[in-house]
Amino acid sequence: MENLLDFTRDNLAVWLDGKGIRPFRAGQIFKWLYLQQADTFEQMTDLSKELRTLLFDHFYINRLALVEKQVSVDKTEKFLYRLEDGQHIESVLIPEKDHFTICVSSQAGCAQDCQFCLTAKGGFIRNLGVSEIVSQVRDARKYLMQKDIDPLKLSNIVFMGMGEPLVNYKNLVNAINILTDSDFGLKFSERRVTVSTSGIVPKITQLGLDTSVNLAVSLNATTDEKRSRLMPINKKYPLKQVLEACRTFKMKPRKKITFEYILIKGVNDTKEDALRLVKLLAPIKAKVNLIPFNEYSESNFKRPSKQDISDFLQILLDQNLTAIIRKSKGDDILAACGQLKATSVTS
Ligand code: SAH
């Protein structure tokens, strides 16, 4: 038995063709799965009885098993899911002014070992399959429907949950293919999908060739010495290579790469850091998201004072770098950047 949600429309068309069925049926099936949110083959009433039986014999359709949902005071919701093999992941649904953004996981755990990130503390478990990535979004749309909210209000996806998406490259790209299938899939615009990476250089370049989604790079430091200490991946792909991959990243005119920069008190928050950041990013079409460090009990790192944060921002702005302070949502329920660890509060 295969999970039907693992198939891109093209792959399904090929499978159907192999059974002597016209490939356009794949589009009909996709409409049922992703627009009608069907859970059974019986629901797919415009398919012949024979085709429905064939599908039933080869595929299953499932939902992620919700273990727990937490709601933040700012209305951000965190979903803890149990996967078929018992592993756990989290997604975060973030209400914005007129739409929702979902922050999805690409792996169970993470191998990058970034010193500031809570997900890293649990180590790496495994890559997520295509269906496990897509289902986080499909199930969130269904959740909104059940609350009488237009599911298309969920319009933005950020791959900023647990894991390093570019290490799970093939499944990531197939999942994006389904999520952005404009005729039959979940119809996300590629302009509203952002993949965030710790800096897997060869895959950054590849992502620009294979998709037109937005790129975000977690930079977090301005010297190799400091970055390697905070993010061990920097020893493999040092700053110079990361920035060169960004400079040559294929993207539409007027688009910019987002650089995430966590501000950690006494670690990377000085005036010199800010000036080096300006210099490093000068050759790149860049905007900076400053993320004040989200504290949690297992970490000794601290968030700088409000004044230090705004001073750092001001230096960037004075040098004509586009920059904002990104207030992470949901930190009271450990749903903010770097706080996902996929364990239940009740266990
Ligand atoms: N592995 C990918 C996707 C995760 S994105 C990546 O590194 O980009 C998670 C974001 O949260 C990253 O930009 C990371 O730098 C940031 N982050 C991690 N821990 C944090 C913390 N404690 N406070 C604020 N931001 C944090």
mmCIF file of C-alpha atoms and ligand atoms in Angstrom:
data_model
loop_
_atom_site.group_PDB
_atom_site.id
_atom_site.type_symbol
_atom_site.label_atom_id
_atom_site.label_comp_id
_atom_site.label_asym_id
_atom_site.label_seq_id
_atom_site.Cartn_x
_atom_site.Cartn_y
_atom_site.Cartn_z
ATOM 1 C CA MET A 1 0.000 0.000 0.000
ATOM 2 C CA GLU A 2 1.302 3.435 -0.885
ATOM 3 C CA ASN A 3 0.268 6.773 0.535
ATOM 4 C CA LEU A 4 -1.472 8.656 -2.269
ATOM 5 C CA LEU A 5 -0.338 11.940 -0.737
ATOM 6 C CA ASP A 6 3.274 11.015 -1.580
ATOM 7 C CA PHE A 7 2.546 11.396 -5.305
ATOM 8 C CA THR A 8 2.970 14.516 -7.387
ATOM 9 C CA ARG A 9 0.322 14.891 -10.066
ATOM 10 C CA ASP A 10 2.852 13.916 -12.740
ATOM 11 C CA ASN A 11 3.888 10.788 -10.854
ATOM 12 C CA LEU A 12 0.278 9.797 -10.391
ATOM 13 C CA ALA A 13 -0.408 10.369 -14.093
ATOM 14 C CA VAL A 14 2.485 8.040 -14.940
ATOM 15 C CA TRP A 15 1.167 5.397 -12.544
ATOM 16 C CA LEU A 16 -2.317 5.636 -14.053
ATOM 17 C CA ASP A 17 -0.910 5.474 -17.565
ATOM 18 C CA GLY A 18 0.840 2.234 -16.614
ATOM 19 C CA LYS A 19 -2.582 0.808 -15.744
ATOM 20 C CA GLY A 20 -4.040 1.934 -19.069
ATOM 21 C CA ILE A 21 -5.936 4.852 -17.558
ATOM 22 C CA ARG A 22 -5.970 8.304 -19.129
ATOM 23 C CA PRO A 23 -3.428 10.488 -17.272
ATOM 24 C CA PHE A 24 -5.807 13.470 -16.933
ATOM 25 C CA ARG A 25 -7.603 11.482 -14.239
ATOM 26 C CA ALA A 26 -4.720 12.449 -11.970
ATOM 27 C CA GLY A 27 -6.034 16.014 -12.017
ATOM 28 C CA GLN A 28 -9.506 14.855 -11.012
ATOM 29 C CA ILE A 29 -8.052 12.839 -8.161
ATOM 30 C CA PHE A 30 -5.970 15.806 -7.028
ATOM 31 C CA LYS A 31 -9.063 18.008 -6.912
ATOM 32 C CA TRP A 32 -10.710 15.526 -4.589
ATOM 33 C CA LEU A 33 -7.685 15.197 -2.354
ATOM 34 C CA TYR A 34 -6.644 18.802 -2.046
ATOM 35 C CA LEU A 35 -9.629 21.021 -2.885
ATOM 36 C CA GLN A 36 -12.481 18.826 -1.646
ATOM 37 C CA GLN A 37 -10.329 17.396 1.149
ATOM 38 C CA ALA A 38 -11.610 13.874 0.463
ATOM 39 C CA ASP A 39 -10.680 11.120 2.903
ATOM 40 C CA THR A 40 -12.067 8.166 0.952
ATOM 41 C CA PHE A 41 -12.187 6.972 -2.634
ATOM 42 C CA GLU A 42 -15.979 6.550 -2.455
ATOM 43 C CA GLN A 43 -16.273 10.316 -2.267
ATOM 44 C CA MET A 44 -14.648 10.686 -5.701
ATOM 45 C CA THR A 45 -17.961 10.396 -7.483
ATOM 46 C CA ASP A 46 -16.845 11.463 -10.944
ATOM 47 C CA LEU A 47 -14.472 8.498 -11.188
ATOM 48 C CA SER A 48 -15.731 5.139 -12.416
ATOM 49 C CA LYS A 49 -16.413 2.399 -9.893
ATOM 50 C CA GLU A 50 -13.541 0.382 -11.445
ATOM 51 C CA LEU A 51 -11.051 3.210 -11.044
ATOM 52 C CA ARG A 52 -12.082 3.833 -7.467
ATOM 53 C CA THR A 53 -11.608 0.145 -6.708
ATOM 54 C CA LEU A 54 -8.202 0.137 -8.381
ATOM 55 C CA LEU A 55 -7.121 3.140 -6.311
ATOM 56 C CA PHE A 56 -8.511 1.599 -3.135
ATOM 57 C CA ASP A 57 -6.481 -1.569 -3.766
ATOM 58 C CA HIS A 58 -3.187 0.290 -4.208
ATOM 59 C CA PHE A 59 -3.317 3.452 -2.134
ATOM 60 C CA TYR A 60 -4.428 4.873 1.153
ATOM 61 C CA ILE A 61 -5.223 8.470 2.148
ATOM 62 C CA ASN A 62 -4.511 9.612 5.695
ATOM 63 C CA ARG A 63 -4.406 12.502 8.125
ATOM 64 C CA LEU A 64 -1.653 13.308 10.577
ATOM 65 C CA ALA A 65 -2.543 12.088 14.064
ATOM 66 C CA LEU A 66 -2.981 15.184 16.221
ATOM 67 C CA VAL A 67 -1.602 14.568 19.714
ATOM 68 C CA GLU A 68 -2.011 18.038 21.098
ATOM 69 C CA LYS A 69 -2.904 21.572 20.071
ATOM 70 C CA GLN A 70 -1.762 24.602 22.035
ATOM 71 C CA VAL A 71 -3.010 28.146 21.533
ATOM 72 C CA SER A 72 -0.887 31.186 22.329
ATOM 73 C CA VAL A 73 -2.220 34.420 23.810
ATOM 74 C CA ASP A 74 -1.456 35.966 20.395
ATOM 75 C CA LYS A 75 -3.711 33.291 18.744
ATOM 76 C CA THR A 76 -0.797 31.378 17.224
ATOM 77 C CA GLU A 77 -1.588 27.650 17.302
ATOM 78 C CA LYS A 78 0.940 24.847 17.615
ATOM 79 C CA PHE A 79 0.058 21.339 16.446
ATOM 80 C CA LEU A 80 1.932 18.308 17.735
ATOM 81 C CA TYR A 81 1.535 15.330 15.432
ATOM 82 C CA ARG A 82 2.446 11.660 15.790
ATOM 83 C CA LEU A 83 3.710 10.094 12.570
ATOM 84 C CA GLU A 84 2.961 6.552 11.455
ATOM 85 C CA ASP A 85 6.220 5.236 12.936
ATOM 86 C CA GLY A 86 5.613 6.949 16.281
ATOM 87 C CA GLN A 87 7.922 9.926 15.721
ATOM 88 C CA HIS A 88 6.662 13.442 16.455
ATOM 89 C CA ILE A 89 6.711 16.753 14.605
ATOM 90 C CA GLU A 90 5.175 20.182 15.077
ATOM 91 C CA SER A 91 3.592 22.779 12.797
ATOM 92 C CA VAL A 92 2.633 26.320 13.745
ATOM 93 C CA LEU A 93 -0.379 28.165 12.337
ATOM 94 C CA ILE A 94 0.103 31.908 12.566
ATOM 95 C CA PRO A 95 -2.806 34.333 12.084
ATOM 96 C CA GLU A 96 -1.797 37.563 10.322
ATOM 97 C CA LYS A 97 -3.957 40.599 9.590
ATOM 98 C CA ASP A 98 -5.834 39.163 6.614
ATOM 99 C CA HIS A 99 -4.390 35.690 6.111
ATOM 100 C CA PHE A 100 -2.679 32.766 7.823
ATOM 101 C CA THR A 101 0.907 31.572 7.558
ATOM 102 C CA ILE A 102 1.879 28.014 8.340
ATOM 103 C CA CYS A 103 5.338 27.120 9.578
ATOM 104 C CA VAL A 104 6.033 23.514 8.577
ATOM 105 C CA SER A 105 8.618 20.938 9.574
ATOM 106 C CA SER A 106 10.766 19.145 7.012
ATOM 107 C CA GLN A 107 12.431 16.607 9.310
ATOM 108 C CA ALA A 108 11.746 14.885 12.621
ATOM 109 C CA GLY A 109 14.499 16.434 14.708
ATOM 110 C CA CYS A 110 17.475 18.115 13.079
ATOM 111 C CA ALA A 111 21.137 17.258 12.528
ATOM 112 C CA GLN A 112 22.509 20.787 12.180
ATOM 113 C CA ASP A 113 23.237 21.203 15.892
ATOM 114 C CA CYS A 114 22.884 24.995 15.975
ATOM 115 C CA GLN A 115 23.790 26.029 19.513
ATOM 116 C CA PHE A 116 20.869 28.401 19.996
ATOM 117 C CA CYS A 117 18.086 26.145 18.732
ATOM 118 C CA LEU A 118 15.930 23.929 20.914
ATOM 119 C CA THR A 119 15.105 21.532 18.062
ATOM 120 C CA ALA A 120 18.820 20.706 17.791
ATOM 121 C CA LYS A 121 18.922 19.443 21.372
ATOM 122 C CA GLY A 122 16.794 16.421 20.460
ATOM 123 C CA GLY A 123 19.135 15.344 17.664
ATOM 124 C CA PHE A 124 18.208 14.092 14.236
ATOM 125 C CA ILE A 125 15.586 11.409 13.767
ATOM 126 C CA ARG A 126 14.681 11.241 10.084
ATOM 127 C CA ASN A 127 13.584 13.063 6.965
ATOM 128 C CA LEU A 128 9.873 13.582 6.465
ATOM 129 C CA GLY A 129 8.205 11.989 3.460
ATOM 130 C CA VAL A 130 6.386 14.072 0.852
ATOM 131 C CA SER A 131 3.002 13.191 2.347
ATOM 132 C CA GLU A 132 4.160 14.162 5.844
ATOM 133 C CA ILE A 133 5.171 17.607 4.604
ATOM 134 C CA VAL A 134 2.102 18.149 2.425
ATOM 135 C CA SER A 135 -0.280 16.857 5.101
ATOM 136 C CA GLN A 136 0.773 19.549 7.571
ATOM 137 C CA VAL A 137 -0.681 22.073 5.126
ATOM 138 C CA ARG A 138 -3.596 19.985 3.846
ATOM 139 C CA ASP A 139 -4.718 19.197 7.391
ATOM 140 C CA ALA A 140 -4.379 22.846 8.452
ATOM 141 C CA ARG A 141 -6.660 23.887 5.582
ATOM 142 C CA LYS A 142 -9.174 21.270 6.690
ATOM 143 C CA TYR A 143 -8.901 22.571 10.251
ATOM 144 C CA LEU A 144 -9.786 26.089 9.054
ATOM 145 C CA MET A 145 -12.753 24.742 7.065
ATOM 146 C CA GLN A 146 -14.065 23.086 10.212
ATOM 147 C CA LYS A 147 -13.886 26.469 11.930
ATOM 148 C CA ASP A 148 -15.848 28.040 9.041
ATOM 149 C CA ILE A 149 -12.812 29.965 7.843
ATOM 150 C CA ASP A 150 -12.076 30.090 4.111
ATOM 151 C CA PRO A 151 -9.234 27.555 3.718
ATOM 152 C CA LEU A 152 -7.616 29.724 1.038
ATOM 153 C CA LYS A 153 -6.956 32.299 3.763
ATOM 154 C CA LEU A 154 -4.061 30.008 4.578
ATOM 155 C CA SER A 155 -1.952 31.465 1.794
ATOM 156 C CA ASN A 156 1.637 31.505 3.051
ATOM 157 C CA ILE A 157 4.028 28.686 3.883
ATOM 158 C CA VAL A 158 7.390 28.981 5.589
ATOM 159 C CA PHE A 159 9.711 26.002 5.875
ATOM 160 C CA MET A 160 10.961 27.196 9.238
ATOM 161 C CA GLY A 161 9.726 24.425 11.501
ATOM 162 C CA MET A 162 11.790 21.493 12.679
ATOM 163 C CA GLY A 163 14.634 20.318 10.478
ATOM 164 C CA GLU A 164 16.836 21.511 7.644
ATOM 165 C CA PRO A 165 14.705 21.468 4.473
ATOM 166 C CA LEU A 166 17.611 21.428 2.023
ATOM 167 C CA VAL A 167 18.961 18.202 3.521
ATOM 168 C CA ASN A 168 15.633 16.588 2.598
ATOM 169 C CA TYR A 169 15.826 18.067 -0.864
ATOM 170 C CA LYS A 170 13.954 15.646 -3.103
ATOM 171 C CA ASN A 171 10.952 15.349 -0.805
ATOM 172 C CA LEU A 172 10.964 19.106 -0.265
ATOM 173 C CA VAL A 173 10.789 19.831 -3.990
ATOM 174 C CA ASN A 174 8.083 17.233 -4.604
ATOM 175 C CA ALA A 175 6.070 18.635 -1.706
ATOM 176 C CA ILE A 176 6.440 22.166 -3.102
ATOM 177 C CA ASN A 177 5.279 20.827 -6.459
ATOM 178 C CA ILE A 178 2.033 19.572 -4.893
ATOM 179 C CA LEU A 179 1.539 22.647 -2.695
ATOM 180 C CA THR A 180 1.929 25.028 -5.635
ATOM 181 C CA ASP A 181 0.050 22.958 -8.236
ATOM 182 C CA SER A 182 -2.039 25.826 -9.517
ATOM 183 C CA ASP A 183 -4.776 23.902 -11.293
ATOM 184 C CA PHE A 184 -5.529 21.030 -8.984
ATOM 185 C CA GLY A 185 -3.325 21.036 -5.892
ATOM 186 C CA LEU A 186 -3.331 23.307 -2.909
ATOM 187 C CA LYS A 187 -2.809 26.315 -5.190
ATOM 188 C CA PHE A 188 -0.192 28.159 -3.174
ATOM 189 C CA SER A 189 1.616 30.828 -5.142
ATOM 190 C CA GLU A 190 5.368 30.224 -5.207
ATOM 191 C CA ARG A 191 5.743 33.858 -4.168
ATOM 192 C CA ARG A 192 4.137 32.910 -0.870
ATOM 193 C CA VAL A 193 6.346 29.923 -0.106
ATOM 194 C CA THR A 194 9.659 30.472 1.682
ATOM 195 C CA VAL A 195 12.353 27.883 2.302
ATOM 196 C CA SER A 196 14.737 28.711 5.137
ATOM 197 C CA THR A 197 18.162 27.100 5.326
ATOM 198 C CA SER A 198 21.153 27.036 7.610
ATOM 199 C CA GLY A 199 23.251 27.274 4.428
ATOM 200 C CA ILE A 200 23.519 24.013 2.468
ATOM 201 C CA VAL A 201 25.381 25.658 -0.389
ATOM 202 C CA PRO A 202 24.930 23.259 -3.360
ATOM 203 C CA LYS A 203 21.234 22.874 -2.611
ATOM 204 C CA ILE A 204 20.701 26.633 -2.403
ATOM 205 C CA THR A 205 21.780 26.922 -6.014
ATOM 206 C CA GLN A 206 19.729 23.889 -6.999
ATOM 207 C CA LEU A 207 16.590 25.294 -5.334
ATOM 208 C CA GLY A 208 16.824 28.408 -7.495
ATOM 209 C CA LEU A 209 16.944 26.250 -10.614
ATOM 210 C CA ASP A 210 14.173 23.836 -9.620
ATOM 211 C CA THR A 211 11.619 26.264 -8.110
ATOM 212 C CA SER A 212 10.804 29.948 -7.789
ATOM 213 C CA VAL A 213 10.048 29.944 -4.086
ATOM 214 C CA ASN A 214 11.599 32.513 -1.762
ATOM 215 C CA LEU A 215 14.897 31.822 -0.099
ATOM 216 C CA ALA A 216 15.730 32.656 3.509
ATOM 217 C CA VAL A 217 19.166 32.039 4.962
ATOM 218 C CA SER A 218 19.850 31.809 8.668
ATOM 219 C CA LEU A 219 23.031 33.849 8.891
ATOM 220 C CA ASN A 220 23.274 34.712 12.595
ATOM 221 C CA ALA A 221 26.946 35.732 12.593
ATOM 222 C CA THR A 222 29.345 37.755 10.465
ATOM 223 C CA THR A 223 32.668 35.963 10.920
ATOM 224 C CA ASP A 224 33.492 32.319 10.214
ATOM 225 C CA GLU A 225 34.915 31.941 13.681
ATOM 226 C CA LYS A 226 31.686 32.991 15.371
ATOM 227 C CA ARG A 227 29.359 31.365 12.879
ATOM 228 C CA SER A 228 31.146 28.016 13.099
ATOM 229 C CA ARG A 229 30.748 28.122 16.855
ATOM 230 C CA LEU A 230 27.019 28.862 16.654
ATOM 231 C CA MET A 231 26.269 26.796 13.557
ATOM 232 C CA PRO A 232 28.631 23.848 12.941
ATOM 233 C CA ILE A 233 27.431 23.580 9.322
ATOM 234 C CA ASN A 234 29.566 26.679 8.718
ATOM 235 C CA LYS A 235 32.692 24.499 8.921
ATOM 236 C CA LYS A 236 31.487 22.621 5.863
ATOM 237 C CA TYR A 237 30.010 25.605 4.023
ATOM 238 C CA PRO A 238 31.722 28.778 5.260
ATOM 239 C CA LEU A 239 30.274 32.263 4.956
ATOM 240 C CA LYS A 240 32.012 33.078 1.705
ATOM 241 C CA GLN A 241 30.447 30.096 -0.064
ATOM 242 C CA VAL A 242 27.013 30.745 1.419
ATOM 243 C CA LEU A 243 27.073 34.369 0.319
ATOM 244 C CA GLU A 244 28.354 33.505 -3.152
ATOM 245 C CA ALA A 245 25.516 30.992 -3.604
ATOM 246 C CA CYS A 246 23.126 33.757 -2.552
ATOM 247 C CA ARG A 247 24.674 36.334 -4.861
ATOM 248 C CA THR A 248 24.199 34.011 -7.841
ATOM 249 C CA PHE A 249 20.845 32.572 -6.699
ATOM 250 C CA LYS A 250 18.429 32.544 -9.617
ATOM 251 C CA MET A 251 15.424 34.739 -8.874
ATOM 252 C CA LYS A 252 13.043 37.177 -10.485
ATOM 253 C CA PRO A 253 13.984 40.849 -10.714
ATOM 254 C CA ARG A 254 13.058 42.916 -7.668
ATOM 255 C CA LYS A 255 13.083 39.872 -5.432
ATOM 256 C CA LYS A 256 15.285 39.688 -2.375
ATOM 257 C CA ILE A 257 16.776 36.974 -0.235
ATOM 258 C CA THR A 258 15.850 37.140 3.435
ATOM 259 C CA PHE A 259 18.703 36.851 5.895
ATOM 260 C CA GLU A 260 17.643 35.798 9.354
ATOM 261 C CA TYR A 261 19.856 37.118 12.098
ATOM 262 C CA ILE A 262 19.131 36.097 15.661
ATOM 263 C CA LEU A 263 20.268 38.763 18.101
ATOM 264 C CA ILE A 264 21.921 37.130 21.093
ATOM 265 C CA LYS A 265 23.104 39.302 23.965
ATOM 266 C CA GLY A 266 26.877 39.671 24.052
ATOM 267 C CA VAL A 267 27.362 37.157 21.240
ATOM 268 C CA ASN A 268 26.546 38.824 17.916
ATOM 269 C CA ASP A 269 24.858 42.104 18.797
ATOM 270 C CA THR A 270 27.626 44.721 18.670
ATOM 271 C CA LYS A 271 27.997 47.713 16.401
ATOM 272 C CA GLU A 272 30.901 45.942 14.681
ATOM 273 C CA ASP A 273 28.663 42.956 13.964
ATOM 274 C CA ALA A 274 26.076 45.254 12.406
ATOM 275 C CA LEU A 275 28.652 47.002 10.226
ATOM 276 C CA ARG A 276 30.163 43.691 9.101
ATOM 277 C CA LEU A 277 26.674 42.470 8.253
ATOM 278 C CA VAL A 278 26.105 45.505 6.037
ATOM 279 C CA LYS A 279 29.379 44.858 4.254
ATOM 280 C CA LEU A 280 28.798 41.135 3.741
ATOM 281 C CA LEU A 281 25.362 41.702 2.251
ATOM 282 C CA ALA A 282 26.292 44.646 0.040
ATOM 283 C CA PRO A 283 26.758 42.544 -3.142
ATOM 284 C CA ILE A 284 23.479 40.684 -2.594
ATOM 285 C CA LYS A 285 19.848 41.630 -3.065
ATOM 286 C CA ALA A 286 19.077 41.184 0.576
ATOM 287 C CA LYS A 287 16.705 42.045 3.356
ATOM 288 C CA VAL A 288 17.385 41.286 6.976
ATOM 289 C CA ASN A 289 15.026 39.855 9.555
ATOM 290 C CA LEU A 290 16.418 40.477 12.993
ATOM 291 C CA ILE A 291 15.033 37.901 15.413
ATOM 292 C CA PRO A 292 15.588 38.760 19.068
ATOM 293 C CA PHE A 293 16.680 35.490 20.682
ATOM 294 C CA ASN A 294 13.742 33.509 22.030
ATOM 295 C CA GLU A 295 14.768 32.322 25.454
ATOM 296 C CA TYR A 296 14.012 28.880 26.868
ATOM 297 C CA SER A 297 15.118 27.123 30.023
ATOM 298 C CA GLU A 298 17.662 24.763 28.400
ATOM 299 C CA SER A 299 19.726 27.674 27.006
ATOM 300 C CA ASN A 300 22.038 30.204 28.644
ATOM 301 C CA PHE A 301 21.749 32.612 25.724
ATOM 302 C CA LYS A 302 19.859 35.813 26.426
ATOM 303 C CA ARG A 303 17.979 38.348 24.373
ATOM 304 C CA PRO A 304 19.599 41.810 24.138
ATOM 305 C CA SER A 305 17.830 44.816 25.622
ATOM 306 C CA LYS A 306 15.196 46.637 23.557
ATOM 307 C CA GLN A 307 17.603 49.536 23.160
ATOM 308 C CA ASP A 308 20.440 47.325 21.867
ATOM 309 C CA ILE A 309 18.072 45.665 19.415
ATOM 310 C CA SER A 310 16.867 48.961 17.987
ATOM 311 C CA ASP A 311 20.417 50.360 17.863
ATOM 312 C CA PHE A 312 21.490 47.336 15.816
ATOM 313 C CA LEU A 313 18.543 47.829 13.471
ATOM 314 C CA GLN A 314 19.292 51.520 13.088
ATOM 315 C CA ILE A 315 22.841 50.839 11.897
ATOM 316 C CA LEU A 316 21.523 48.583 9.140
ATOM 317 C CA LEU A 317 18.888 51.122 8.100
ATOM 318 C CA ASP A 318 21.391 53.995 8.126
ATOM 319 C CA GLN A 319 23.481 52.006 5.640
ATOM 320 C CA ASN A 320 20.426 51.513 3.408
ATOM 321 C CA LEU A 321 20.010 47.847 4.134
ATOM 322 C CA THR A 322 16.365 46.742 4.239
ATOM 323 C CA ALA A 323 15.785 45.351 7.700
ATOM 324 C CA ILE A 324 13.034 44.674 10.205
ATOM 325 C CA ILE A 325 12.780 43.261 13.681
ATOM 326 C CA ARG A 326 10.720 40.134 13.477
ATOM 327 C CA LYS A 327 8.702 39.572 16.577
ATOM 328 C CA SER A 328 8.311 35.819 16.844
ATOM 329 C CA LYS A 329 4.802 34.756 17.673
ATOM 330 C CA GLY A 330 3.726 32.079 20.085
ATOM 331 C CA ASP A 331 6.708 32.132 22.440
ATOM 332 C CA ASP A 332 4.467 31.498 25.457
ATOM 333 C CA ILE A 333 3.721 28.024 24.055
ATOM 334 C CA LEU A 334 7.235 27.386 22.675
ATOM 335 C CA ALA A 335 5.963 27.889 19.130
ATOM 336 C CA ALA A 336 8.396 30.674 18.212
ATOM 337 C CA CYS A 337 11.516 30.387 16.043
ATOM 338 C CA GLY A 338 13.895 27.787 17.387
ATOM 339 C CA GLN A 339 11.547 26.577 20.111
ATOM 340 C CA LEU A 340 10.019 23.491 18.480
ATOM 341 C CA LYS A 341 10.885 20.242 20.178
ATOM 342 C CA ALA A 342 7.829 18.057 19.526
ATOM 343 C CA THR A 343 7.041 16.887 23.022
ATOM 344 C CA SER A 344 3.723 17.042 24.775
ATOM 345 C CA VAL A 345 3.152 19.440 27.684
ATOM 346 C CA THR A 346 1.126 16.814 29.466
ATOM 347 C CA SER A 347 3.712 14.041 29.241
HETATM 348 N N1 SAH B 1 17.018 24.724 9.451
HETATM 349 C C1 SAH B 1 16.416 25.834 8.761
HETATM 350 C C2 SAH B 1 14.933 25.969 9.067
HETATM 351 C C3 SAH B 1 14.621 26.340 10.504
HETATM 352 S S1 SAH B 1 14.220 28.012 10.529
HETATM 353 C C4 SAH B 1 17.189 27.091 9.062
HETATM 354 O O1 SAH B 1 18.113 27.038 9.858
HETATM 355 O O2 SAH B 1 16.922 28.127 8.459
HETATM 356 C C5 SAH B 1 14.300 28.401 12.191
HETATM 357 C C6 SAH B 1 14.796 29.824 12.377
HETATM 358 O O3 SAH B 1 14.756 30.135 13.766
HETATM 359 C C7 SAH B 1 16.228 30.006 11.922
HETATM 360 O O4 SAH B 1 16.350 31.205 11.221
HETATM 361 C C8 SAH B 1 17.008 30.090 13.225
HETATM 362 O O5 SAH B 1 18.146 30.879 13.064
HETATM 363 C C9 SAH B 1 15.977 30.690 14.158
HETATM 364 N N2 SAH B 1 16.155 30.326 15.567
HETATM 365 C C10 SAH B 1 16.594 29.156 16.063
HETATM 366 N N3 SAH B 1 16.610 29.191 17.398
HETATM 367 C C11 SAH B 1 16.174 30.421 17.762
HETATM 368 C C12 SAH B 1 15.936 31.060 19.008
HETATM 369 N N4 SAH B 1 16.136 30.424 20.148
HETATM 370 N N5 SAH B 1 15.482 32.320 18.981
HETATM 371 C C13 SAH B 1 15.225 32.967 17.821
HETATM 372 N N6 SAH B 1 15.401 32.396 16.626
HETATM 373 C C14 SAH B 1 15.876 31.142 16.592
#
